[in-house]
XYZ file of C-alpha atoms in Angstrom:
578
model
C -50.336 79.471 -30.635
C -50.252 75.795 -30.646
C -48.680 73.335 -28.081
C -48.489 69.285 -28.176
C -48.634 67.104 -25.498
C -49.940 63.513 -24.391
C -53.887 62.954 -25.393
C -55.228 61.992 -22.199
C -58.848 61.646 -22.613
C -60.803 62.065 -25.895
C -62.677 64.811 -27.269
C -62.947 68.574 -28.052
C -63.553 71.584 -25.699
C -63.514 75.653 -26.217
C -63.536 77.746 -23.551
C -62.000 80.414 -21.183
C -58.721 79.599 -19.462
C -59.249 79.384 -15.561
C -55.355 79.057 -14.265
C -55.032 76.841 -11.210
C -52.044 77.810 -9.250
C -51.618 75.715 -6.136
C -48.520 76.952 -4.229
C -46.127 74.316 -2.931
C -46.624 73.913 0.768
C -43.505 74.960 2.649
C -41.969 72.598 4.694
C -39.377 73.721 7.393
C -37.656 70.697 9.117
C -37.714 71.658 12.778
C -35.724 69.692 15.648
C -38.141 69.032 18.626
C -37.415 67.881 22.064
C -37.139 64.348 22.696
C -39.820 64.172 25.327
C -42.124 66.240 22.968
C -42.153 63.409 19.907
C -45.147 61.938 21.669
C -47.075 65.114 21.109
C -46.114 65.408 17.543
C -47.224 61.783 16.704
C -50.500 62.678 18.309
C -50.473 65.822 16.129
C -49.928 63.429 13.067
C -52.791 61.333 14.179
C -55.182 63.852 14.235
C -54.261 65.040 10.925
C -54.321 61.431 9.590
C -57.952 61.369 11.038
C -58.995 64.490 9.165
C -57.731 63.559 5.866
C -59.429 60.188 5.945
C -62.351 61.931 6.520
C -62.067 64.133 3.686
C -61.139 61.238 1.300
C -64.258 59.290 2.499
C -66.089 62.013 1.575
C -64.965 62.517 -2.092
C -65.367 58.687 -2.380
C -68.739 58.634 -1.473
C -69.153 61.767 -3.955
C -67.533 59.990 -6.857
C -69.423 56.630 -6.401
C -72.502 58.696 -6.905
C -71.278 60.482 -9.502
C -69.037 57.849 -11.298
C -69.696 54.279 -9.765
C -67.750 51.858 -7.518
C -65.073 51.171 -9.725
C -63.709 55.014 -9.872
C -64.444 55.452 -6.149
C -61.925 52.745 -5.507
C -59.157 55.168 -6.220
C -59.967 56.675 -3.065
C -60.103 53.282 -1.328
C -56.122 53.331 -2.097
C -55.804 56.473 -0.747
C -57.183 55.693 2.367
C -54.867 52.537 2.390
C -51.973 54.749 1.976
C -52.865 56.864 5.291
C -53.257 53.564 7.025
C -50.256 51.723 5.745
C -47.821 50.408 8.192
C -44.712 50.949 6.126
C -45.600 54.561 4.999
C -47.021 55.959 8.212
C -44.661 53.550 10.312
C -41.880 55.315 8.668
C -42.939 58.775 9.338
C -43.534 57.621 13.055
C -40.186 56.378 13.204
C -38.492 59.131 11.571
C -40.240 61.566 14.140
C -38.851 59.561 17.028
C -35.746 58.935 15.854
C -34.703 61.701 14.376
C -36.682 64.216 16.637
C -38.322 66.210 13.859
C -41.601 67.918 13.648
C -44.396 65.572 11.484
C -44.297 67.977 8.357
C -40.379 67.331 7.788
C -40.972 63.500 8.268
C -43.929 63.181 6.143
C -42.028 65.311 3.280
C -38.813 63.070 3.497
C -40.665 59.539 4.012
C -42.790 60.609 0.797
C -39.946 61.849 -1.135
C -38.149 58.613 -0.786
C -41.142 56.519 -1.889
C -41.773 59.075 -4.840
C -38.177 58.514 -6.101
C -38.697 54.902 -5.960
C -41.594 55.175 -8.320
C -40.216 57.717 -10.644
C -37.526 54.711 -11.733
C -40.159 52.288 -12.682
C -40.487 51.633 -16.510
C -44.017 50.660 -16.439
C -45.981 53.558 -16.838
C -49.038 52.400 -15.392
C -47.306 51.741 -12.003
C -45.282 54.805 -12.424
C -48.229 56.939 -12.621
C -49.225 55.493 -9.117
C -46.962 58.119 -7.461
C -49.748 60.572 -7.938
C -51.773 58.928 -5.570
C -49.003 58.814 -2.893
C -48.328 62.762 -3.936
C -51.994 63.599 -3.445
C -52.447 61.814 -0.021
C -49.192 63.361 1.243
C -50.240 66.790 0.362
C -53.670 66.547 1.930
C -51.707 65.360 4.900
C -49.379 68.504 4.978
C -52.242 70.660 4.628
C -54.183 69.206 7.631
C -50.793 69.419 9.752
C -50.819 73.280 8.728
C -54.185 74.053 8.665
C -54.480 75.411 4.896
C -57.434 74.994 3.075
C -57.648 73.498 -0.334
C -58.954 75.078 -3.722
C -62.960 73.958 -4.178
C -62.869 72.858 -7.530
C -66.410 72.403 -7.392
C -66.969 76.201 -6.706
C -65.841 77.159 -10.049
C -68.789 79.503 -11.429
C -68.266 79.292 -15.545
C -67.607 77.091 -18.336
C -63.791 76.754 -18.424
C -60.694 75.105 -19.509
C -58.967 73.999 -16.237
C -55.242 74.659 -16.664
C -52.679 73.296 -13.997
C -49.357 71.852 -13.271
C -51.084 68.612 -12.241
C -54.500 67.328 -11.092
C -54.600 65.095 -8.325
C -57.109 62.393 -8.191
C -58.902 64.614 -5.591
C -59.052 67.521 -7.920
C -60.500 65.324 -10.841
C -63.029 63.435 -8.790
C -64.386 67.187 -7.828
C -64.729 68.634 -11.317
C -68.216 69.482 -12.231
C -68.239 68.476 -16.051
C -71.148 71.152 -16.693
C -68.610 73.771 -15.326
C -65.368 72.554 -16.479
C -65.315 71.439 -20.027
C -61.694 70.396 -20.504
C -58.207 70.535 -18.861
C -54.731 70.893 -19.505
C -51.526 70.088 -17.193
C -47.974 70.592 -17.402
C -47.230 66.834 -16.298
C -49.151 63.673 -16.042
C -49.577 60.524 -18.583
C -52.572 58.691 -20.320
C -52.657 56.054 -17.327
C -52.696 58.474 -14.244
C -55.505 58.349 -12.605
C -56.633 61.939 -13.357
C -56.299 60.978 -16.936
C -58.778 58.072 -16.303
C -61.095 59.845 -14.420
C -61.043 62.448 -16.875
C -62.105 60.082 -19.475
C -64.769 58.682 -17.316
C -66.297 62.117 -16.673
C -65.747 62.187 -20.463
C -63.969 65.615 -20.231
C -61.226 66.192 -22.953
C -57.979 66.322 -21.517
C -54.278 66.881 -22.692
C -51.507 66.289 -20.238
C -47.752 66.355 -20.088
C -47.400 70.013 -21.683
C -44.390 70.858 -19.759
C -45.089 74.744 -19.071
C -48.615 75.514 -20.294
C -49.323 77.231 -17.124
C -46.485 79.785 -18.120
C -48.054 80.025 -21.472
C -51.594 80.939 -20.998
C -53.318 83.794 -18.927
C -56.759 83.956 -17.165
C -59.336 84.598 -19.626
C -57.568 83.290 -22.756
C -59.779 81.560 -24.870
C -58.462 77.767 -25.345
C -59.274 74.986 -27.639
C -58.219 71.470 -25.945
C -58.024 68.625 -28.665
C -57.992 65.668 -26.561
C -57.815 63.368 -29.694
C -54.354 64.874 -31.169
C -52.826 65.972 -27.832
C -52.988 69.514 -28.893
C -53.898 72.715 -27.273
C -54.696 76.512 -29.121
C -54.253 79.393 -27.219
C -56.421 82.508 -28.645
C -56.719 80.589 -31.893
C -58.094 82.535 -34.995
C -61.971 82.570 -35.565
C -61.814 80.135 -38.809
C -60.051 77.622 -36.263
C -62.475 78.211 -33.590
C -65.521 77.469 -36.332
C -63.487 74.346 -37.200
C -63.173 72.869 -34.090
C -67.102 73.730 -33.070
C -67.784 71.316 -36.196
C -65.520 68.691 -34.972
C -66.968 68.653 -31.275
C -70.277 68.275 -32.960
C -69.458 65.569 -35.060
C -67.163 63.819 -32.194
C -70.315 64.094 -29.814
C -72.525 62.439 -32.636
C -70.008 59.559 -33.144
C -69.851 59.013 -29.173
C -73.603 58.459 -29.201
C -73.565 55.969 -31.954
C -70.772 54.100 -30.548
C -72.486 53.550 -27.328
C -75.146 51.690 -28.900
C -72.527 49.038 -29.831
C -71.777 47.831 -26.042
C -73.535 44.532 -26.581
C -72.523 44.185 -30.154
C -70.054 41.699 -31.909
C -66.634 43.168 -33.140
C -67.153 42.036 -36.477
C -66.323 43.566 -40.077
C -68.727 44.305 -42.964
C -67.697 41.147 -44.424
C -68.067 38.896 -41.353
C -64.429 38.714 -40.358
C -64.629 38.473 -36.428
C -62.053 39.430 -33.970
C -62.043 40.343 -30.224
C -61.635 43.630 -28.905
C -60.697 42.910 -25.068
C -59.076 45.096 -22.280
C -55.885 45.923 -20.344
C -56.569 46.072 -16.589
C -54.157 46.465 -13.623
C -56.462 45.370 -10.954
C -59.996 43.845 -10.414
C -61.961 47.207 -10.295
C -60.545 47.943 -13.722
C -62.428 44.791 -14.965
C -65.775 46.891 -14.026
C -64.891 49.460 -16.277
C -63.938 47.278 -18.956
C -67.319 45.339 -18.505
C -69.207 48.984 -19.179
C -67.257 49.707 -22.113
C -67.893 46.336 -24.083
C -65.147 44.497 -23.391
C -65.149 41.112 -24.896
C -62.714 39.550 -22.086
C -59.380 40.538 -20.753
C -56.411 40.565 -22.946
C -53.863 41.686 -20.580
C -54.142 41.589 -16.559
C -51.156 42.971 -14.840
C -50.522 41.162 -11.567
C -48.096 43.833 -10.200
C -50.706 45.493 -8.444
C -51.046 42.443 -5.751
C -47.118 42.930 -4.811
C -46.924 46.745 -4.777
C -47.432 48.941 -1.815
C -47.037 46.173 0.882
C -44.708 44.721 3.109
C -44.632 41.152 1.988
C -45.206 38.998 -0.890
C -49.366 38.233 -1.444
C -50.176 34.897 -0.817
C -51.609 32.330 -2.969
C -54.971 32.729 -1.467
C -54.728 36.229 -2.172
C -53.971 36.013 -5.698
C -56.539 33.221 -6.029
C -59.522 35.585 -4.900
C -58.193 38.643 -7.102
C -57.925 36.241 -10.317
C -61.269 34.719 -9.426
C -63.048 37.850 -8.927
C -61.864 39.092 -12.378
C -63.224 35.842 -14.193
C -66.367 36.085 -12.260
C -67.137 39.333 -13.987
C -66.905 38.129 -17.447
C -68.304 34.699 -16.955
C -67.025 31.033 -17.766
C -66.704 31.557 -21.470
C -64.859 35.205 -21.925
C -61.052 35.029 -22.373
C -58.993 36.440 -19.217
C -55.073 36.577 -20.212
C -53.398 36.875 -16.847
C -49.533 37.944 -17.291
C -47.462 36.521 -14.785
C -45.160 38.907 -12.495
C -43.542 41.700 -14.508
C -41.553 43.239 -11.879
C -37.575 43.442 -11.650
C -34.628 45.756 -11.323
C -36.493 48.960 -12.300
C -39.501 48.055 -9.669
C -38.130 48.213 -6.344
C -40.031 46.261 -3.744
C -39.012 46.923 -0.029
C -39.453 43.651 0.926
C -37.297 41.601 -1.708
C -33.678 42.133 -2.092
C -33.113 42.921 -5.638
C -29.691 44.294 -6.995
C -29.197 47.776 -8.120
C -28.697 47.601 -11.866
C -27.035 50.099 -14.337
C -29.662 49.288 -16.974
C -32.745 47.718 -15.354
C -34.879 47.801 -18.245
C -32.770 45.078 -19.734
C -31.814 43.404 -16.567
C -33.382 41.241 -13.885
C -37.060 41.358 -14.564
C -39.965 39.601 -15.433
C -39.656 35.680 -16.112
C -35.738 36.290 -15.525
C -36.880 37.181 -12.101
C -39.531 34.169 -11.564
C -36.927 31.362 -13.150
C -34.561 32.578 -10.252
C -36.957 32.370 -7.513
C -39.138 29.715 -8.442
C -40.819 29.422 -5.048
C -42.371 33.214 -5.868
C -43.227 32.003 -9.365
C -45.048 28.830 -8.429
C -47.071 30.329 -5.599
C -48.360 32.700 -8.744
C -48.841 29.674 -10.686
C -50.635 27.844 -8.240
C -53.158 30.688 -7.888
C -53.844 31.194 -11.475
C -54.353 27.442 -12.061
C -56.965 27.225 -9.236
C -58.792 30.228 -10.722
C -58.833 28.611 -14.230
C -61.419 26.044 -12.623
C -63.752 29.106 -12.660
C -63.606 30.366 -16.355
C -61.487 30.859 -19.525
C -58.071 32.048 -18.228
C -54.971 32.000 -20.204
C -51.491 32.096 -18.873
C -49.020 34.485 -20.292
C -45.446 34.660 -19.618
C -43.598 38.298 -20.035
C -40.075 39.229 -21.487
C -39.428 35.831 -22.797
C -36.320 35.558 -24.907
C -35.511 32.247 -25.873
C -37.010 28.871 -26.138
C -34.831 27.641 -22.675
C -36.812 30.340 -20.541
C -39.878 29.375 -22.045
C -39.456 25.369 -21.347
C -37.980 26.377 -17.805
C -41.070 28.240 -16.982
C -43.008 25.511 -18.648
C -41.421 22.923 -16.062
C -42.539 25.197 -12.890
C -46.030 25.118 -14.451
C -45.915 21.451 -14.725
C -44.401 21.013 -10.934
C -47.672 23.259 -10.066
C -50.363 21.384 -11.865
C -48.745 18.023 -10.134
C -48.994 19.512 -6.988
C -52.291 20.810 -7.188
C -53.467 17.355 -8.989
C -52.135 15.294 -5.828
C -53.869 18.014 -3.490
C -57.054 17.153 -5.417
C -57.343 20.770 -5.752
C -59.584 21.614 -9.457
C -57.805 23.635 -12.428
C -58.453 23.556 -16.211
C -55.857 20.995 -17.352
C -56.155 22.394 -20.854
C -55.640 26.008 -19.966
C -53.657 27.956 -22.935
C -50.046 29.056 -22.301
C -48.629 31.727 -24.331
C -46.015 34.533 -24.156
C -45.711 38.234 -25.085
C -43.534 38.993 -27.847
C -41.904 42.153 -26.983
C -37.937 41.172 -27.738
C -37.128 41.461 -31.398
C -35.613 38.098 -30.853
C -38.667 36.328 -30.135
C -40.372 38.133 -33.344
C -37.332 36.884 -35.549
C -37.966 33.281 -34.364
C -41.632 33.453 -34.293
C -41.917 30.287 -36.402
C -39.842 28.420 -33.692
C -41.807 29.651 -30.473
C -45.355 29.026 -32.528
C -44.613 25.211 -32.169
C -44.372 25.505 -28.547
C -47.219 28.083 -27.100
C -50.810 28.311 -27.535
C -50.742 32.085 -28.717
C -48.884 35.221 -28.836
C -49.856 38.659 -27.412
C -47.412 41.399 -29.244
C -46.666 43.850 -26.310
C -45.778 46.562 -28.991
C -44.574 49.260 -25.996
C -41.344 47.240 -25.390
C -41.348 45.907 -28.699
C -41.082 49.313 -30.348
C -38.393 50.816 -28.160
C -36.205 47.451 -28.094
C -36.476 47.509 -32.017
C -35.866 51.398 -32.511
C -33.112 51.176 -29.466
C -34.966 54.171 -27.848
C -36.453 54.674 -24.323
C -39.557 55.539 -24.896
C -39.598 57.883 -21.629
C -36.253 59.649 -22.895
C -37.726 62.903 -24.292
C -34.447 63.197 -26.296
C -34.999 60.123 -28.341
C -39.118 60.082 -28.289
C -39.064 61.015 -31.625
C -37.600 57.279 -32.471
C -40.538 55.372 -30.808
C -42.349 54.937 -33.874
C -45.240 52.472 -34.005
C -45.661 53.001 -37.610
C -41.937 52.329 -38.483
C -41.702 49.857 -41.528
C -39.372 47.757 -39.510
C -41.796 47.444 -36.689
C -44.540 46.521 -39.027
C -42.828 43.950 -40.694
C -41.911 42.113 -37.421
C -45.440 42.336 -36.433
C -46.480 40.733 -39.715
C -44.001 38.125 -39.242
C -45.082 37.201 -35.791
C -48.643 37.091 -37.110
C -47.879 34.677 -40.140
C -45.923 32.454 -38.334
C -48.241 31.953 -35.601
C -51.180 31.423 -38.119
C -48.778 28.842 -40.170
C -48.732 26.882 -36.984
C -52.576 27.213 -36.461
C -52.042 29.685 -33.281
C -53.938 32.800 -32.456
C -52.161 36.226 -31.975
C -53.540 39.074 -30.116
C -51.609 42.658 -28.986
C -51.721 44.183 -25.840
C -49.455 47.391 -26.305
C -51.070 51.005 -27.188
C -50.904 50.346 -30.660
C -53.849 47.901 -30.412
C -56.324 50.698 -29.527
C -54.960 53.221 -32.255
C -57.540 53.838 -34.749
C -54.870 54.436 -37.501
C -53.223 51.350 -36.610
C -56.254 48.950 -36.481
C -56.879 48.530 -40.367
C -53.151 47.577 -40.983
C -53.299 44.828 -37.993
C -56.571 43.613 -39.072
C -55.302 43.571 -42.739
C -52.339 41.430 -41.259
C -54.900 39.013 -39.797
C -54.293 40.012 -36.052
C -57.193 37.919 -33.969
C -57.191 39.879 -30.671
C -57.052 43.472 -29.691
C -56.306 44.292 -26.322
C -56.680 47.979 -25.525
C -57.721 50.593 -22.491
C -61.463 50.360 -21.730
C -62.291 53.619 -23.242
C -60.840 52.719 -26.810
C -62.917 49.709 -27.229
C -66.386 51.356 -28.510
C -64.421 53.769 -30.924
C -62.483 50.834 -32.314
C -65.545 48.501 -32.877
C -67.409 51.336 -34.556
C -64.283 51.652 -37.067
C -64.124 47.681 -37.171
C -67.897 47.560 -38.268
C -67.350 50.012 -41.350
C -64.567 48.200 -42.723
C -64.168 44.893 -44.700
C -61.399 42.444 -44.144
C -60.536 43.362 -48.064
C -60.198 46.842 -47.164
C -57.728 46.354 -44.327
C -55.642 43.827 -46.537
C -55.320 46.322 -49.157
C -54.076 48.958 -46.719
C -51.941 46.720 -45.202
C -50.279 45.540 -48.260
C -49.764 49.067 -49.407
C -47.965 50.503 -46.088
C -45.725 47.485 -46.198
C -44.156 48.982 -49.141
C -43.539 52.397 -47.530
C -40.539 53.537 -45.893
C -41.792 56.350 -43.350
C -43.767 56.348 -40.280
C -45.552 59.497 -41.031
C -46.274 58.817 -44.604
C -47.923 55.250 -43.223
C -50.148 56.838 -40.665
C -50.963 59.794 -43.023
C -52.126 57.493 -45.981
C -53.927 55.068 -43.290
C -56.058 57.880 -41.907
C -56.825 59.268 -45.437
C -57.457 55.597 -47.122
C -60.080 55.064 -43.920
C -61.588 58.673 -44.178
C -62.565 57.687 -48.128
C -64.044 54.284 -47.354
C -66.332 55.439 -44.448
C -67.259 58.457 -46.736
C -68.037 56.268 -49.628
C -70.201 54.150 -47.273
């Protein structure tokens, strides 16, 4: 039987199914006497101390196995267990409602998880896994429940679970667990990120794979295509053994390209840069040969706290990333992209019927210039230390762009009057994620230094289909001819005006899309760090002329699947001939 999910970590794995079925921790709400609430808080404090000690142990093991950047995930877990808002609300509920600690933990956690569930941004939405992981650990300590120790698995297996927490994933022994599959999760979940670090093939979001597989079944995990096979025929097993051998060979070759330029066989140079969500991600980007940062999401500075970040705090975060890459490498910082779908407890934001098209990103920033200017000042100050480029998200009109630039100019004047250094020639660009901007790209190109095409939103807005809605997810088509023509138009308009164009959506790291985008003339490809080396290896096997021929051919086609299949076949033929 074959099942399709989300390709979370590349590679191929073949092995015996190990079914991990941790039961949901039962929480019974109990009323306690008012005079006993102090003792209940003491019980909570004891459980918190135990949980923190466990996480610190996992953190150290992860540091030794994967490095500081991946161990930082658990620093975030410890921060949650010491967070005044999260823990404070639990304690307050125990006292105010005179209930047991378990019930208070569950109710407060559920409240925050519901908030995360409404967030559109996949990266931020997946951070709910951290909170769920931490809360489950805390409940286990309160109830004295022992966790399953995944390090004790005695044979090479395919781990099958409803979900894997970051703590679970960190404890996996890759000599024993050769792959994993889960019912839930996405590409940006911490378990997926760590699976890529551990180089364990993984497929997530399979909905009900734990109901389909039985312990001892033979399972194939295709982490490239997002498919899982249960008890496949011998011919397919042999095919995948060969695929696995070839994949391992290609991976070894790709790792030799960490310090090599991203250049085609006929000398066309492009930039392969990384998307990051915080300074820790930048370390992983450097290790994977990123030539800079094409999208620095700044929302992490605003989430999981009780107040807005200060200018100084933001400045230090931006400066940290610049320092990692050096003075010349480009660092594209996206200004705050938060709003109706990303609630912050300390900001009074209206409830909206359609927050994805509502009060968010640049719209919020222009309405609250004091918040916006603080961030702009921090970015400008950091620009004195390297090649920072500023990018506005969710721009829809030229008037919005001009209004944002007016606030930027005011921030520059303030810094100049205070004798604070900044790069007066810092480049300023916009994300092209709204079709209206793509259509008028020629007009916008005269007022910006660069474009960065945000394909995740551009595709869903062009196709009028919510990419998170399973009922219409079939319409989320990166290779749809309408989407490709919009992209082509944006690149052509920018180049005519002498401006460069990047792309920071998932499409930029799709190996089937790269030849098309290269052929259209895309200058910069920004992707997840683990996609950089495979992309570089592909680019170095193509010529610009190859890519132009492919792009010209697909722009005449009328079907997304036909286009993807054509590109894959064309590239395979080119690489085979060489």
